[in-house]
DNA sequence: ATTATTGATATCCTTAAGGTTACTGGCATC
DNA sequence: GATGCCAGTAACCTTAAGGATATCAATAAT
């Protein structure tokens, strides 16, 4: 269905669906960090400022459940745990880009008054 | 600044800014309802399913503070209170569109497994 | 030997978001 | 005269999100 044919109620339902999946302070930041190359737990933590281990651990599990992130254990000489974004996760890219663009603009708007 | 030149940390900061402004279950749904023509309090409430008066009242105040919505009192024979989205609010349109597109796709993805 | 790093888990706590129910005063309608 | 619509407000409550701190066993570096 095209969005131009949707009723107000339908649009609202869809937007609430998306908000539900990406809701919270940390999910998108974590996805950004992983997709930019962080794969180890501590590495992700270093690249997502101020997140605590408890929250990171919980959010990674959520993202795994939602199939946006994969967790693999590789065993060569010692154990290595690696997180990767799934191919499906990349479908969020246009949305994330729009959010960045909007925030840049918003900051300009706020500062000019 | 273009987003391709940004560091991971900068991208995360911007995305968190946007998340902060549109966070919560109701702000975007309310904006959608108003921009599709609802202008009276009860009318907005009817068009945003399940929202309570208390929450709607509070969210409208927030949106007014953030200059996304205007509240005007007109007095012809009786009092009329009208809410409108600001011109600036329209800058959120591409973001909202992306959210709708993503949710439509996500629903298909989820249902096909 | 000891200190640091990794990938977490456990416990406790605070805050904010949101929901529930009830109510109000002014106007209009039946 | 009662009922209903409008634009809210008030008081209270529940739940979830997130933060603070401590700890752990397994490796790695010094």
mmCIF file with all atom_site columns, N, CA and C in Angstrom, chain A residues 1 6 9-18 20-21 88 91, chain B residues 99-113:
data_model
loop_
_atom_site.group_PDB
_atom_site.id
_atom_site.type_symbol
_atom_site.label_atom_id
_atom_site.label_alt_id
_atom_site.label_comp_id
_atom_site.label_asym_id
_atom_site.label_entity_id
_atom_site.label_seq_id
_atom_site.pdbx_PDB_ins_code
_atom_site.Cartn_x
_atom_site.Cartn_y
_atom_site.Cartn_z
_atom_site.occupancy
_atom_site.B_iso_or_equiv
_atom_site.pdbx_formal_charge
_atom_site.auth_seq_id
_atom_site.auth_comp_id
_atom_site.auth_asym_id
_atom_site.auth_atom_id
_atom_site.pdbx_PDB_model_num
ATOM 1  N N  . UNK A 1 1   ? 0.838  -1.214  0.000  1.00 0.00 ? 1   UNK A N  1
ATOM 2  C CA . UNK A 1 1   ? 0.000  0.000   0.000  1.00 0.00 ? 1   UNK A CA 1
ATOM 3  C C  . UNK A 1 1   ? 0.867  1.256   0.000  1.00 0.00 ? 1   UNK A C  1
ATOM 4  N N  . UNK A 1 6   ? -3.203 6.063   2.601  1.00 0.00 ? 6   UNK A N  1
ATOM 5  C CA . UNK A 1 6   ? -3.497 5.650   3.976  1.00 0.00 ? 6   UNK A CA 1
ATOM 6  C C  . UNK A 1 6   ? -4.366 6.656   4.713  1.00 0.00 ? 6   UNK A C  1
ATOM 7  N N  . UNK A 1 9   ? -5.410 7.093   10.727 1.00 0.00 ? 9   UNK A N  1
ATOM 8  C CA . UNK A 1 9   ? -5.236 6.003   11.693 1.00 0.00 ? 9   UNK A CA 1
ATOM 9  C C  . UNK A 1 9   ? -4.173 5.002   11.254 1.00 0.00 ? 9   UNK A C  1
ATOM 10 N N  . UNK A 1 10  ? -4.169 4.677   9.977  1.00 0.00 ? 10  UNK A N  1
ATOM 11 C CA . UNK A 1 10  ? -3.177 3.731   9.491  1.00 0.00 ? 10  UNK A CA 1
ATOM 12 C C  . UNK A 1 10  ? -1.763 4.295   9.613  1.00 0.00 ? 10  UNK A C  1
ATOM 13 N N  . UNK A 1 11  ? -1.616 5.543   9.202  1.00 0.00 ? 11  UNK A N  1
ATOM 14 C CA . UNK A 1 11  ? -0.286 6.161   9.321  1.00 0.00 ? 11  UNK A CA 1
ATOM 15 C C  . UNK A 1 11  ? 0.198  6.130   10.761 1.00 0.00 ? 11  UNK A C  1
ATOM 16 N N  . UNK A 1 12  ? -0.724 6.475   11.656 1.00 0.00 ? 12  UNK A N  1
ATOM 17 C CA . UNK A 1 12  ? -0.355 6.504   13.066 1.00 0.00 ? 12  UNK A CA 1
ATOM 18 C C  . UNK A 1 12  ? 0.074  5.123   13.537 1.00 0.00 ? 12  UNK A C  1
ATOM 19 N N  . UNK A 1 13  ? -0.652 4.109   13.136 1.00 0.00 ? 13  UNK A N  1
ATOM 20 C CA . UNK A 1 13  ? -0.296 2.748   13.548 1.00 0.00 ? 13  UNK A CA 1
ATOM 21 C C  . UNK A 1 13  ? 1.095  2.364   13.054 1.00 0.00 ? 13  UNK A C  1
ATOM 22 N N  . UNK A 1 14  ? 1.375  2.693   11.795 1.00 0.00 ? 14  UNK A N  1
ATOM 23 C CA . UNK A 1 14  ? 2.693  2.348   11.263 1.00 0.00 ? 14  UNK A CA 1
ATOM 24 C C  . UNK A 1 14  ? 3.814  3.094   11.983 1.00 0.00 ? 14  UNK A C  1
ATOM 25 N N  . UNK A 1 15  ? 3.599  4.378   12.195 1.00 0.00 ? 15  UNK A N  1
ATOM 26 C CA . UNK A 1 15  ? 4.635  5.150   12.887 1.00 0.00 ? 15  UNK A CA 1
ATOM 27 C C  . UNK A 1 15  ? 4.853  4.602   14.291 1.00 0.00 ? 15  UNK A C  1
ATOM 28 N N  . UNK A 1 16  ? 3.780  4.206   14.948 1.00 0.00 ? 16  UNK A N  1
ATOM 29 C CA . UNK A 1 16  ? 3.943  3.635   16.287 1.00 0.00 ? 16  UNK A CA 1
ATOM 30 C C  . UNK A 1 16  ? 4.679  2.294   16.242 1.00 0.00 ? 16  UNK A C  1
ATOM 31 N N  . UNK A 1 17  ? 4.451  1.528   15.201 1.00 0.00 ? 17  UNK A N  1
ATOM 32 C CA . UNK A 1 17  ? 5.214  0.283   15.036 1.00 0.00 ? 17  UNK A CA 1
ATOM 33 C C  . UNK A 1 17  ? 6.709  0.567   14.982 1.00 0.00 ? 17  UNK A C  1
ATOM 34 N N  . UNK A 1 18  ? 7.077  1.498   14.126 1.00 0.00 ? 18  UNK A N  1
ATOM 35 C CA . UNK A 1 18  ? 8.503  1.824   13.982 1.00 0.00 ? 18  UNK A CA 1
ATOM 36 C C  . UNK A 1 18  ? 9.067  2.369   15.279 1.00 0.00 ? 18  UNK A C  1
ATOM 37 N N  . UNK A 1 20  ? 8.165  1.741   18.156 1.00 0.00 ? 20  UNK A N  1
ATOM 38 C CA . UNK A 1 20  ? 8.290  0.656   19.125 1.00 0.00 ? 20  UNK A CA 1
ATOM 39 C C  . UNK A 1 20  ? 9.606  -0.104  18.935 1.00 0.00 ? 20  UNK A C  1
ATOM 40 N N  . UNK A 1 21  ? 9.955  -0.369  17.680 1.00 0.00 ? 21  UNK A N  1
ATOM 41 C CA . UNK A 1 21  ? 11.170 -1.141  17.416 1.00 0.00 ? 21  UNK A CA 1
ATOM 42 C C  . UNK A 1 21  ? 12.449 -0.357  17.723 1.00 0.00 ? 21  UNK A C  1
ATOM 43 N N  . UNK A 1 88  ? 19.250 -7.457  7.082  1.00 0.00 ? 88  UNK A N  1
ATOM 44 C CA . UNK A 1 88  ? 17.958 -6.772  7.261  1.00 0.00 ? 88  UNK A CA 1
ATOM 45 C C  . UNK A 1 88  ? 18.117 -5.437  7.967  1.00 0.00 ? 88  UNK A C  1
ATOM 46 N N  . UNK A 1 91  ? 18.192 -2.073  6.246  1.00 0.00 ? 91  UNK A N  1
ATOM 47 C CA . UNK A 1 91  ? 16.987 -1.378  5.772  1.00 0.00 ? 91  UNK A CA 1
ATOM 48 C C  . UNK A 1 91  ? 16.665 -0.164  6.631  1.00 0.00 ? 91  UNK A C  1
ATOM 49 N N  . UNK B 2 99  ? 9.530  6.442   8.280  1.00 0.00 ? 99  UNK B N  1
ATOM 50 C CA . UNK B 2 99  ? 9.070  5.546   9.338  1.00 0.00 ? 99  UNK B CA 1
ATOM 51 C C  . UNK B 2 99  ? 7.894  4.711   8.865  1.00 0.00 ? 99  UNK B C  1
ATOM 52 N N  . UNK B 2 100 ? 7.014  5.325   8.100  1.00 0.00 ? 100 UNK B N  1
ATOM 53 C CA . UNK B 2 100 ? 5.866  4.580   7.567  1.00 0.00 ? 100 UNK B CA 1
ATOM 54 C C  . UNK B 2 100 ? 6.348  3.509   6.594  1.00 0.00 ? 100 UNK B C  1
ATOM 55 N N  . UNK B 2 101 ? 7.229  3.910   5.691  1.00 0.00 ? 101 UNK B N  1
ATOM 56 C CA . UNK B 2 101 ? 7.760  2.957   4.713  1.00 0.00 ? 101 UNK B CA 1
ATOM 57 C C  . UNK B 2 101 ? 8.431  1.780   5.416  1.00 0.00 ? 101 UNK B C  1
ATOM 58 N N  . UNK B 2 102 ? 9.228  2.099   6.429  1.00 0.00 ? 102 UNK B N  1
ATOM 59 C CA . UNK B 2 102 ? 9.946  1.034   7.113  1.00 0.00 ? 102 UNK B CA 1
ATOM 60 C C  . UNK B 2 102 ? 8.976  0.084   7.814  1.00 0.00 ? 102 UNK B C  1
ATOM 61 N N  . UNK B 2 103 ? 7.958  0.636   8.450  1.00 0.00 ? 103 UNK B N  1
ATOM 62 C CA . UNK B 2 103 ? 7.005  -0.208  9.188  1.00 0.00 ? 103 UNK B CA 1
ATOM 63 C C  . UNK B 2 103 ? 6.229  -1.119  8.250  1.00 0.00 ? 103 UNK B C  1
ATOM 64 N N  . UNK B 2 104 ? 5.862  -0.592  7.091  1.00 0.00 ? 104 UNK B N  1
ATOM 65 C CA . UNK B 2 104 ? 5.145  -1.410  6.117  1.00 0.00 ? 104 UNK B CA 1
ATOM 66 C C  . UNK B 2 104 ? 6.020  -2.597  5.723  1.00 0.00 ? 104 UNK B C  1
ATOM 67 N N  . UNK B 2 105 ? 7.259  -2.290  5.428  1.00 0.00 ? 105 UNK B N  1
ATOM 68 C CA . UNK B 2 105 ? 8.204  -3.323  5.040  1.00 0.00 ? 105 UNK B CA 1
ATOM 69 C C  . UNK B 2 105 ? 8.476  -4.305  6.183  1.00 0.00 ? 105 UNK B C  1
ATOM 70 N N  . UNK B 2 106 ? 8.602  -3.765  7.362  1.00 0.00 ? 106 UNK B N  1
ATOM 71 C CA . UNK B 2 106 ? 8.899  -4.588  8.534  1.00 0.00 ? 106 UNK B CA 1
ATOM 72 C C  . UNK B 2 106 ? 7.767  -5.582  8.782  1.00 0.00 ? 106 UNK B C  1
ATOM 73 N N  . UNK B 2 107 ? 6.551  -5.117  8.641  1.00 0.00 ? 107 UNK B N  1
ATOM 74 C CA . UNK B 2 107 ? 5.408  -5.997  8.855  1.00 0.00 ? 107 UNK B CA 1
ATOM 75 C C  . UNK B 2 107 ? 5.426  -7.161  7.866  1.00 0.00 ? 107 UNK B C  1
ATOM 76 N N  . UNK B 2 108 ? 5.771  -6.862  6.628  1.00 0.00 ? 108 UNK B N  1
ATOM 77 C CA . UNK B 2 108 ? 5.873  -7.909  5.622  1.00 0.00 ? 108 UNK B CA 1
ATOM 78 C C  . UNK B 2 108 ? 6.959  -8.902  6.035  1.00 0.00 ? 108 UNK B C  1
ATOM 79 N N  . UNK B 2 109 ? 8.110  -8.353  6.399  1.00 0.00 ? 109 UNK B N  1
ATOM 80 C CA . UNK B 2 109 ? 9.241  -9.177  6.835  1.00 0.00 ? 109 UNK B CA 1
ATOM 81 C C  . UNK B 2 109 ? 8.873  -10.107 7.996  1.00 0.00 ? 109 UNK B C  1
ATOM 82 N N  . UNK B 2 110 ? 8.227  -9.553  8.985  1.00 0.00 ? 110 UNK B N  1
ATOM 83 C CA . UNK B 2 110 ? 7.868  -10.340 10.161 1.00 0.00 ? 110 UNK B CA 1
ATOM 84 C C  . UNK B 2 110 ? 6.860  -11.431 9.797  1.00 0.00 ? 110 UNK B C  1
ATOM 85 N N  . UNK B 2 111 ? 5.868  -11.071 8.981  1.00 0.00 ? 111 UNK B N  1
ATOM 86 C CA . UNK B 2 111 ? 4.791  -12.023 8.692  1.00 0.00 ? 111 UNK B CA 1
ATOM 87 C C  . UNK B 2 111 ? 5.236  -13.141 7.768  1.00 0.00 ? 111 UNK B C  1
ATOM 88 N N  . UNK B 2 112 ? 6.313  -12.931 7.018  1.00 0.00 ? 112 UNK B N  1
ATOM 89 C CA . UNK B 2 112 ? 6.697  -13.953 6.044  1.00 0.00 ? 112 UNK B CA 1
ATOM 90 C C  . UNK B 2 112 ? 7.552  -15.054 6.663  1.00 0.00 ? 112 UNK B C  1
ATOM 91 N N  . UNK B 2 113 ? 7.759  -15.024 8.001  1.00 0.00 ? 113 UNK B N  1
ATOM 92 C CA . UNK B 2 113 ? 8.564  -16.095 8.595  1.00 0.00 ? 113 UNK B CA 1
ATOM 93 C C  . UNK B 2 113 ? 7.780  -16.961 9.579  1.00 0.00 ? 113 UNK B C  1
#
